Coordinates of N, CA, C and O in Angstrom, one line a residue:
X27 N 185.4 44.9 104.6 CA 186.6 45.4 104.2 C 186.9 46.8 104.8 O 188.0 47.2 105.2
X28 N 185.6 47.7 104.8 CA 186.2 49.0 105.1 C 186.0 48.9 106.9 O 186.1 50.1 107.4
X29 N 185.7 48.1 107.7 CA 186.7 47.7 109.4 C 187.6 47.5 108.7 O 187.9 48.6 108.2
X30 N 188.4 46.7 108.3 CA 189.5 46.3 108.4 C 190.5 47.5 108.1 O 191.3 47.8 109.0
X31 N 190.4 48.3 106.8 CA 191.2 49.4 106.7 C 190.7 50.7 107.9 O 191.6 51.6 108.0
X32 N 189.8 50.9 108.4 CA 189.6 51.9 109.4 C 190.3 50.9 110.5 O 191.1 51.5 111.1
X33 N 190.3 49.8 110.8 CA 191.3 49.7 111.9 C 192.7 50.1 111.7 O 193.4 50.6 112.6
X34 N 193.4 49.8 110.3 CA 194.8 49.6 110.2 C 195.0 51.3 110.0 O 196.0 51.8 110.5
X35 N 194.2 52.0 109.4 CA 193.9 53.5 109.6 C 194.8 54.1 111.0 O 195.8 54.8 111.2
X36 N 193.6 53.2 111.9 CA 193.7 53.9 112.8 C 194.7 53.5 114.1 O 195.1 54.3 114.9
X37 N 195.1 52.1 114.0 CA 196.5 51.5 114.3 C 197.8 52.5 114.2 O 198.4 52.9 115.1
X38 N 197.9 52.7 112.9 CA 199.0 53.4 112.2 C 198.8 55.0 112.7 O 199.8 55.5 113.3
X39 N 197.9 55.5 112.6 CA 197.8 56.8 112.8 C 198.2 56.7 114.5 O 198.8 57.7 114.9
X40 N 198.0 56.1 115.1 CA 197.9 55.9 116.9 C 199.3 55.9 117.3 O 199.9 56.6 118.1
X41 N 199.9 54.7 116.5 CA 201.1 54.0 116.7 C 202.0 55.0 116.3 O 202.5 55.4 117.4
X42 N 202.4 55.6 115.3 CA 203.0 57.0 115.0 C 203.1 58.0 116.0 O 204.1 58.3 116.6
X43 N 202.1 58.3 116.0 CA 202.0 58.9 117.2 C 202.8 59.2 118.3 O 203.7 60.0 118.6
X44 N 202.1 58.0 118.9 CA 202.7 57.8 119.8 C 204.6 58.0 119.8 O 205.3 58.8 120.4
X45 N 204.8 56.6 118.5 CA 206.3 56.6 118.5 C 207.0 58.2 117.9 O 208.2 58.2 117.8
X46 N 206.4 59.0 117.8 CA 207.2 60.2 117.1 C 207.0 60.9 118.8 O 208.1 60.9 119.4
X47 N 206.0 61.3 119.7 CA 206.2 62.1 121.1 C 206.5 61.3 121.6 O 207.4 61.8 122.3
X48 N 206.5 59.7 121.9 CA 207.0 59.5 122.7 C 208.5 58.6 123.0 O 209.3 59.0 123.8
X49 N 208.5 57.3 122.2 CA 209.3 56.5 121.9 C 210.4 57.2 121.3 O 211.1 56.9 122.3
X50 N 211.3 57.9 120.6 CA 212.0 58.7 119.8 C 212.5 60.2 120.2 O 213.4 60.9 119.7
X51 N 211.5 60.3 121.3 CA 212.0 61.7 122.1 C 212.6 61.3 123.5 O 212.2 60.4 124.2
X52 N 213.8 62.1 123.8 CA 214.4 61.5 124.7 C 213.3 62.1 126.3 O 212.9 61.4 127.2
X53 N 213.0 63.7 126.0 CA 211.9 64.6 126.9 C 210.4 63.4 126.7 O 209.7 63.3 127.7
X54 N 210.1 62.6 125.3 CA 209.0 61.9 126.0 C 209.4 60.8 126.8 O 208.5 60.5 127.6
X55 N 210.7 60.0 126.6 CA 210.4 59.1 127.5 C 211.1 59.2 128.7 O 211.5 58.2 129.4
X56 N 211.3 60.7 128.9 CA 211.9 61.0 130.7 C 210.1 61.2 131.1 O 210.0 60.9 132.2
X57 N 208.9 61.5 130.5 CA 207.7 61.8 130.8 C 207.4 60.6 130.8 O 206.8 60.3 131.8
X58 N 207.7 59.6 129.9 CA 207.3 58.3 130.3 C 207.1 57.7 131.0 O 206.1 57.0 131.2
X59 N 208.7 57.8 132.1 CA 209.2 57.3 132.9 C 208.3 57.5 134.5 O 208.2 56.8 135.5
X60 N 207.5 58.7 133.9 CA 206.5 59.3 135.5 C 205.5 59.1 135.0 O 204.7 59.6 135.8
X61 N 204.9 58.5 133.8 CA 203.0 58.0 133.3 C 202.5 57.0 134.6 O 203.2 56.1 135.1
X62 N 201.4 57.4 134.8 CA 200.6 56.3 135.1 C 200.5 55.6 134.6 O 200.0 54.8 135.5
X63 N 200.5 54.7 133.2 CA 200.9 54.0 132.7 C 202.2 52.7 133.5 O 201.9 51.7 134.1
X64 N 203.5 53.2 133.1 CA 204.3 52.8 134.0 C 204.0 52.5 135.6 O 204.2 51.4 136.0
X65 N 203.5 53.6 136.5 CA 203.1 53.6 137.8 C 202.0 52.4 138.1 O 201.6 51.9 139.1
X66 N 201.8 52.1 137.1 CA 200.5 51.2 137.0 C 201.1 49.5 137.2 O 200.5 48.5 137.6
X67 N 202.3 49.7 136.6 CA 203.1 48.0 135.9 C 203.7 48.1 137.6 O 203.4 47.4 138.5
X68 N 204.6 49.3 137.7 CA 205.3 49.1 139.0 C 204.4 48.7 140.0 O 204.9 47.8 140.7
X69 N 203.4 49.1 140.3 CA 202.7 48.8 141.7 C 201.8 47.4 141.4 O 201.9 46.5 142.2
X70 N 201.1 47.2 140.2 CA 200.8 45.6 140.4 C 201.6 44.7 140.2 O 201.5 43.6 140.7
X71 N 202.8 45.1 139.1 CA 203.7 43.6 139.0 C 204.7 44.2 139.3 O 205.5 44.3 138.5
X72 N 205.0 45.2 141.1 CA 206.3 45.0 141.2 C 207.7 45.4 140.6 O 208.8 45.3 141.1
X73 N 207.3 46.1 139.1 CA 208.2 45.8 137.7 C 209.7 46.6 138.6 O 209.5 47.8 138.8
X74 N 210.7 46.2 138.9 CA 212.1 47.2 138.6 C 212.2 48.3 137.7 O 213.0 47.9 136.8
X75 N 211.9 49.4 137.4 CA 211.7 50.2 136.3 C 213.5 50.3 135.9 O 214.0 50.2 134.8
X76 N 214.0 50.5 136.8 CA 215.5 50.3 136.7 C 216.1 49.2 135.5 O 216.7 49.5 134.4
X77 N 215.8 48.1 135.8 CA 215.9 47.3 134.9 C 215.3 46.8 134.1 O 215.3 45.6 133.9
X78 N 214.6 47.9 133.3 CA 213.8 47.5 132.1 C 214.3 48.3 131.0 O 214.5 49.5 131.3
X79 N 214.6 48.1 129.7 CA 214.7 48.8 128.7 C 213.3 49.6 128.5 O 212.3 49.2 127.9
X80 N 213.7 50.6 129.0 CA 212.2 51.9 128.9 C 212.0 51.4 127.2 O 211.2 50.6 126.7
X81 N 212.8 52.0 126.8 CA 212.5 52.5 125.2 C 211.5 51.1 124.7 O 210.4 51.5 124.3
X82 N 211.8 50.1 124.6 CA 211.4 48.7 124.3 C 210.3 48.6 125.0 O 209.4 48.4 124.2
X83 N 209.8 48.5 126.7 CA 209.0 49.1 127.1 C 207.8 50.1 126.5 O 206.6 49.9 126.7
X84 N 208.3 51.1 125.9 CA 207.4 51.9 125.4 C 207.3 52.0 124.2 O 206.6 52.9 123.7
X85 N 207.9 51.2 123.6 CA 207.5 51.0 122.0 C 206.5 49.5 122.5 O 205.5 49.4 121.8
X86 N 206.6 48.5 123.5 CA 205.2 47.3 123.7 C 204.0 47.8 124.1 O 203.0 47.3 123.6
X87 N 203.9 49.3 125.1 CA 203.1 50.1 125.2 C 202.2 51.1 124.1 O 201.0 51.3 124.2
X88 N 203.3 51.8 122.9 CA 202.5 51.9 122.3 C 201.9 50.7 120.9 O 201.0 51.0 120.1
X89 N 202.3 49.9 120.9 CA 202.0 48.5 119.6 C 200.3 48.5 120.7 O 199.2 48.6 120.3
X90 N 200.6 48.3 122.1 CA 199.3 47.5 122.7 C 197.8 48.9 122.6 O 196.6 48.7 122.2
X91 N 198.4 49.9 122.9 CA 197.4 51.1 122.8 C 197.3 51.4 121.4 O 196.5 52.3 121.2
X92 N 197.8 51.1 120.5 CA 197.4 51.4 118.7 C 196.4 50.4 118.7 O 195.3 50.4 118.0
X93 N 196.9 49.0 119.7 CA 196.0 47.5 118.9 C 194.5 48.2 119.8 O 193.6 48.7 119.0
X94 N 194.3 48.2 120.8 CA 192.9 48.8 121.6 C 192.3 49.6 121.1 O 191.1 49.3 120.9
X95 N 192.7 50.8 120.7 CA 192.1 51.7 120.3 C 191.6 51.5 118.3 O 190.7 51.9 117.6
X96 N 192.8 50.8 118.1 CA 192.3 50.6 116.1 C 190.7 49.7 116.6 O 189.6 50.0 116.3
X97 N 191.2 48.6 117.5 CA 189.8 47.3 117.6 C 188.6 48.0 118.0 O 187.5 47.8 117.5
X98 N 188.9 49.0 119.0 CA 188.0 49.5 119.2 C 186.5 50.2 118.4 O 185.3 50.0 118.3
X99 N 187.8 51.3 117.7 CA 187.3 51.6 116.4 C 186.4 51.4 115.6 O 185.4 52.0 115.3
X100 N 186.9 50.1 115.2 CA 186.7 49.2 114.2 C 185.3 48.5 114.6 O 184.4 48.5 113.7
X101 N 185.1 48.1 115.6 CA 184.0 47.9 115.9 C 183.0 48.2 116.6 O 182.1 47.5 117.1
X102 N 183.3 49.1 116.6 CA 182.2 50.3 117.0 C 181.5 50.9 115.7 O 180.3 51.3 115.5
X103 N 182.4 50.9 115.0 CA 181.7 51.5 113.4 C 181.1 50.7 113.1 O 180.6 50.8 112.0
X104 N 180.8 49.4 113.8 CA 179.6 48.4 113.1 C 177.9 48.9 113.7 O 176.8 48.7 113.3
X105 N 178.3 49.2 114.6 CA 176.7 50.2 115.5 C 176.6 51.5 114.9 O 177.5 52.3 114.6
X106 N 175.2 51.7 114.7 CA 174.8 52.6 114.4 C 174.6 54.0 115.3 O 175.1 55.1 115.0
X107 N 173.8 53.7 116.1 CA 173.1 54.5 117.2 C 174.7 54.8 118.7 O 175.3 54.0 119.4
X108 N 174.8 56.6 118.6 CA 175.8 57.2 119.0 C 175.9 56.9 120.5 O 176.9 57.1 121.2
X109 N 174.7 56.3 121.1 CA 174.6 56.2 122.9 C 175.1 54.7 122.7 O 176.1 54.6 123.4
X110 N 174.9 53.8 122.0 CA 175.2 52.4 122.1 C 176.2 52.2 121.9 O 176.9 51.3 122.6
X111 N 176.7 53.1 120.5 CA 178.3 53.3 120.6 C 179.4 53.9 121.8 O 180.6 53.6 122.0
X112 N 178.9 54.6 122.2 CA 179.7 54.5 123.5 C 179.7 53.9 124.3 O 180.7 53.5 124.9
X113 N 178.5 53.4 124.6 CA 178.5 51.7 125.7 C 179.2 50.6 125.2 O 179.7 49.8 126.1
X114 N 179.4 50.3 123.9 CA 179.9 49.5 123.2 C 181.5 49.6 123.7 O 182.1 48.8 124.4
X115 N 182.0 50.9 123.2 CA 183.4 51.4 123.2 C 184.1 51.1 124.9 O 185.2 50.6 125.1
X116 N 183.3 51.3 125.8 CA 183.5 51.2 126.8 C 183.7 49.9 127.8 O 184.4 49.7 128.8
X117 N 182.7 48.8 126.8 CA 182.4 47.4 127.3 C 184.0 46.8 126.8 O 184.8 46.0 127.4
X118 N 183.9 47.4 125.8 CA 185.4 46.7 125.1 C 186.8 47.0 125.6 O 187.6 46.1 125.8
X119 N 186.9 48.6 125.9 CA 187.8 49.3 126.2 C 188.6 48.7 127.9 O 189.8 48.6 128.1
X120 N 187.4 48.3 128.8 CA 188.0 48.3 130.0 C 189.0 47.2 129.6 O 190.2 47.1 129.2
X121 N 187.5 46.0 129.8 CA 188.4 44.9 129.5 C 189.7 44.4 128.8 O 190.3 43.4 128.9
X122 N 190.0 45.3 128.2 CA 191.3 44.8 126.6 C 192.4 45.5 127.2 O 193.6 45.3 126.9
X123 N 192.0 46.7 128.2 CA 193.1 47.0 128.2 C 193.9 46.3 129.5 O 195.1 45.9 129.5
X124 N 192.7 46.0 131.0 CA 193.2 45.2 132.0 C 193.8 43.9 131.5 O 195.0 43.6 131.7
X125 N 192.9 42.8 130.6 CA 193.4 41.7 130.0 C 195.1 41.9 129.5 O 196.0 41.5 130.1
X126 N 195.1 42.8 128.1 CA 196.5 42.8 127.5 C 197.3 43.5 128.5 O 198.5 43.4 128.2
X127 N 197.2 44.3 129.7 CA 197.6 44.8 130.5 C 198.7 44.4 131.5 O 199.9 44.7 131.8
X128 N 197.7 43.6 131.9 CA 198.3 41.7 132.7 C 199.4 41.3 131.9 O 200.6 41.2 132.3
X129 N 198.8 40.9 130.6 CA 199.6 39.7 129.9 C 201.1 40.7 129.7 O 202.2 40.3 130.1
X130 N 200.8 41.9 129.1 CA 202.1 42.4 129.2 C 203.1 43.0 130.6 O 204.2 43.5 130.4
X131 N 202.5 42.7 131.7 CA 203.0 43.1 133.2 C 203.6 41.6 132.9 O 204.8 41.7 132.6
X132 N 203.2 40.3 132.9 CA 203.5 39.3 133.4 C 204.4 38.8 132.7 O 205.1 37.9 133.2
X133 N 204.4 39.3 131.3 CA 205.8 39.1 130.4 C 206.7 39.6 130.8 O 207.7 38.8 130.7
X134 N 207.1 40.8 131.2 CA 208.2 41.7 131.9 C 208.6 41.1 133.2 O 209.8 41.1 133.7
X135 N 207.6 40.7 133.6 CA 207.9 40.5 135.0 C 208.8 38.9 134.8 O 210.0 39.0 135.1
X136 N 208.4 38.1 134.5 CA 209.1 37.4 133.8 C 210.8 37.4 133.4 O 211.6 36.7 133.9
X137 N 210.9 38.4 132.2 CA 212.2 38.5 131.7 C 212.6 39.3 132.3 O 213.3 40.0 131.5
X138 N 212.6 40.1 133.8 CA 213.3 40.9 134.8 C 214.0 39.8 135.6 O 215.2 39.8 136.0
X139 N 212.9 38.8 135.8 CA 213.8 37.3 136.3 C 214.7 37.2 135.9 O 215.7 37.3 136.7
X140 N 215.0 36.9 134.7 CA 216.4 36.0 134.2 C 217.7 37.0 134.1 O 218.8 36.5 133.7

């Protein structure tokens, strides 16, 4: 039980975040607009940034970086030992974010089609 609430903890605290500097400021999402983040979607999937609803865009950006970083968390607080814990954090980290990374380039890329 207490992963579960340190993830949603930490979900929520991330996701906030995020949405108060970036999603909801108009100055964060002109900085948005130049993240490597973005630079990242444009050069592997091509994305039109032109025709994307940024804002929508970066409220899927921050839901996916709250979800990585809460799971992360979360289970990492199940290891004890602080060197393992960072190998752990790391093992998890790349992958989840290239994986959901993809999936979310390839959804956009997608509904830029239609």
């Amino acid at each position: 039980m207490f992963y579960i609430v340190t993830f949603v903890f930490c979900f929520l605290v991330i996701y906030l975040l995020y949405l108060g500097i970036i999603v909801l400021r108009k100055k964060g999402l002109e900085k948005f607009k130049t993240s490597k983040q973005l630079e990242y979607f444009k050069i592997k999937f091509k994305l039109n940034v032109d025709k994307l609803d940024i804002k929508s865009f970066a409220h899927t950006i921050a839901l996916t970086n709250a979800f990585i970083i809460g799971a992360t968390v979360a289970i990492v607080g199940l290891v004890d030992n602080f060197v393992l814990k960072l190998m752990i954090a790391f093992i998890i980290l790349m992958p989840s974010i290239y994986i959901i990374y993809n999936i979310i380039g390839s959804h956009y890329k997608k509904k830029e089609g239609k």
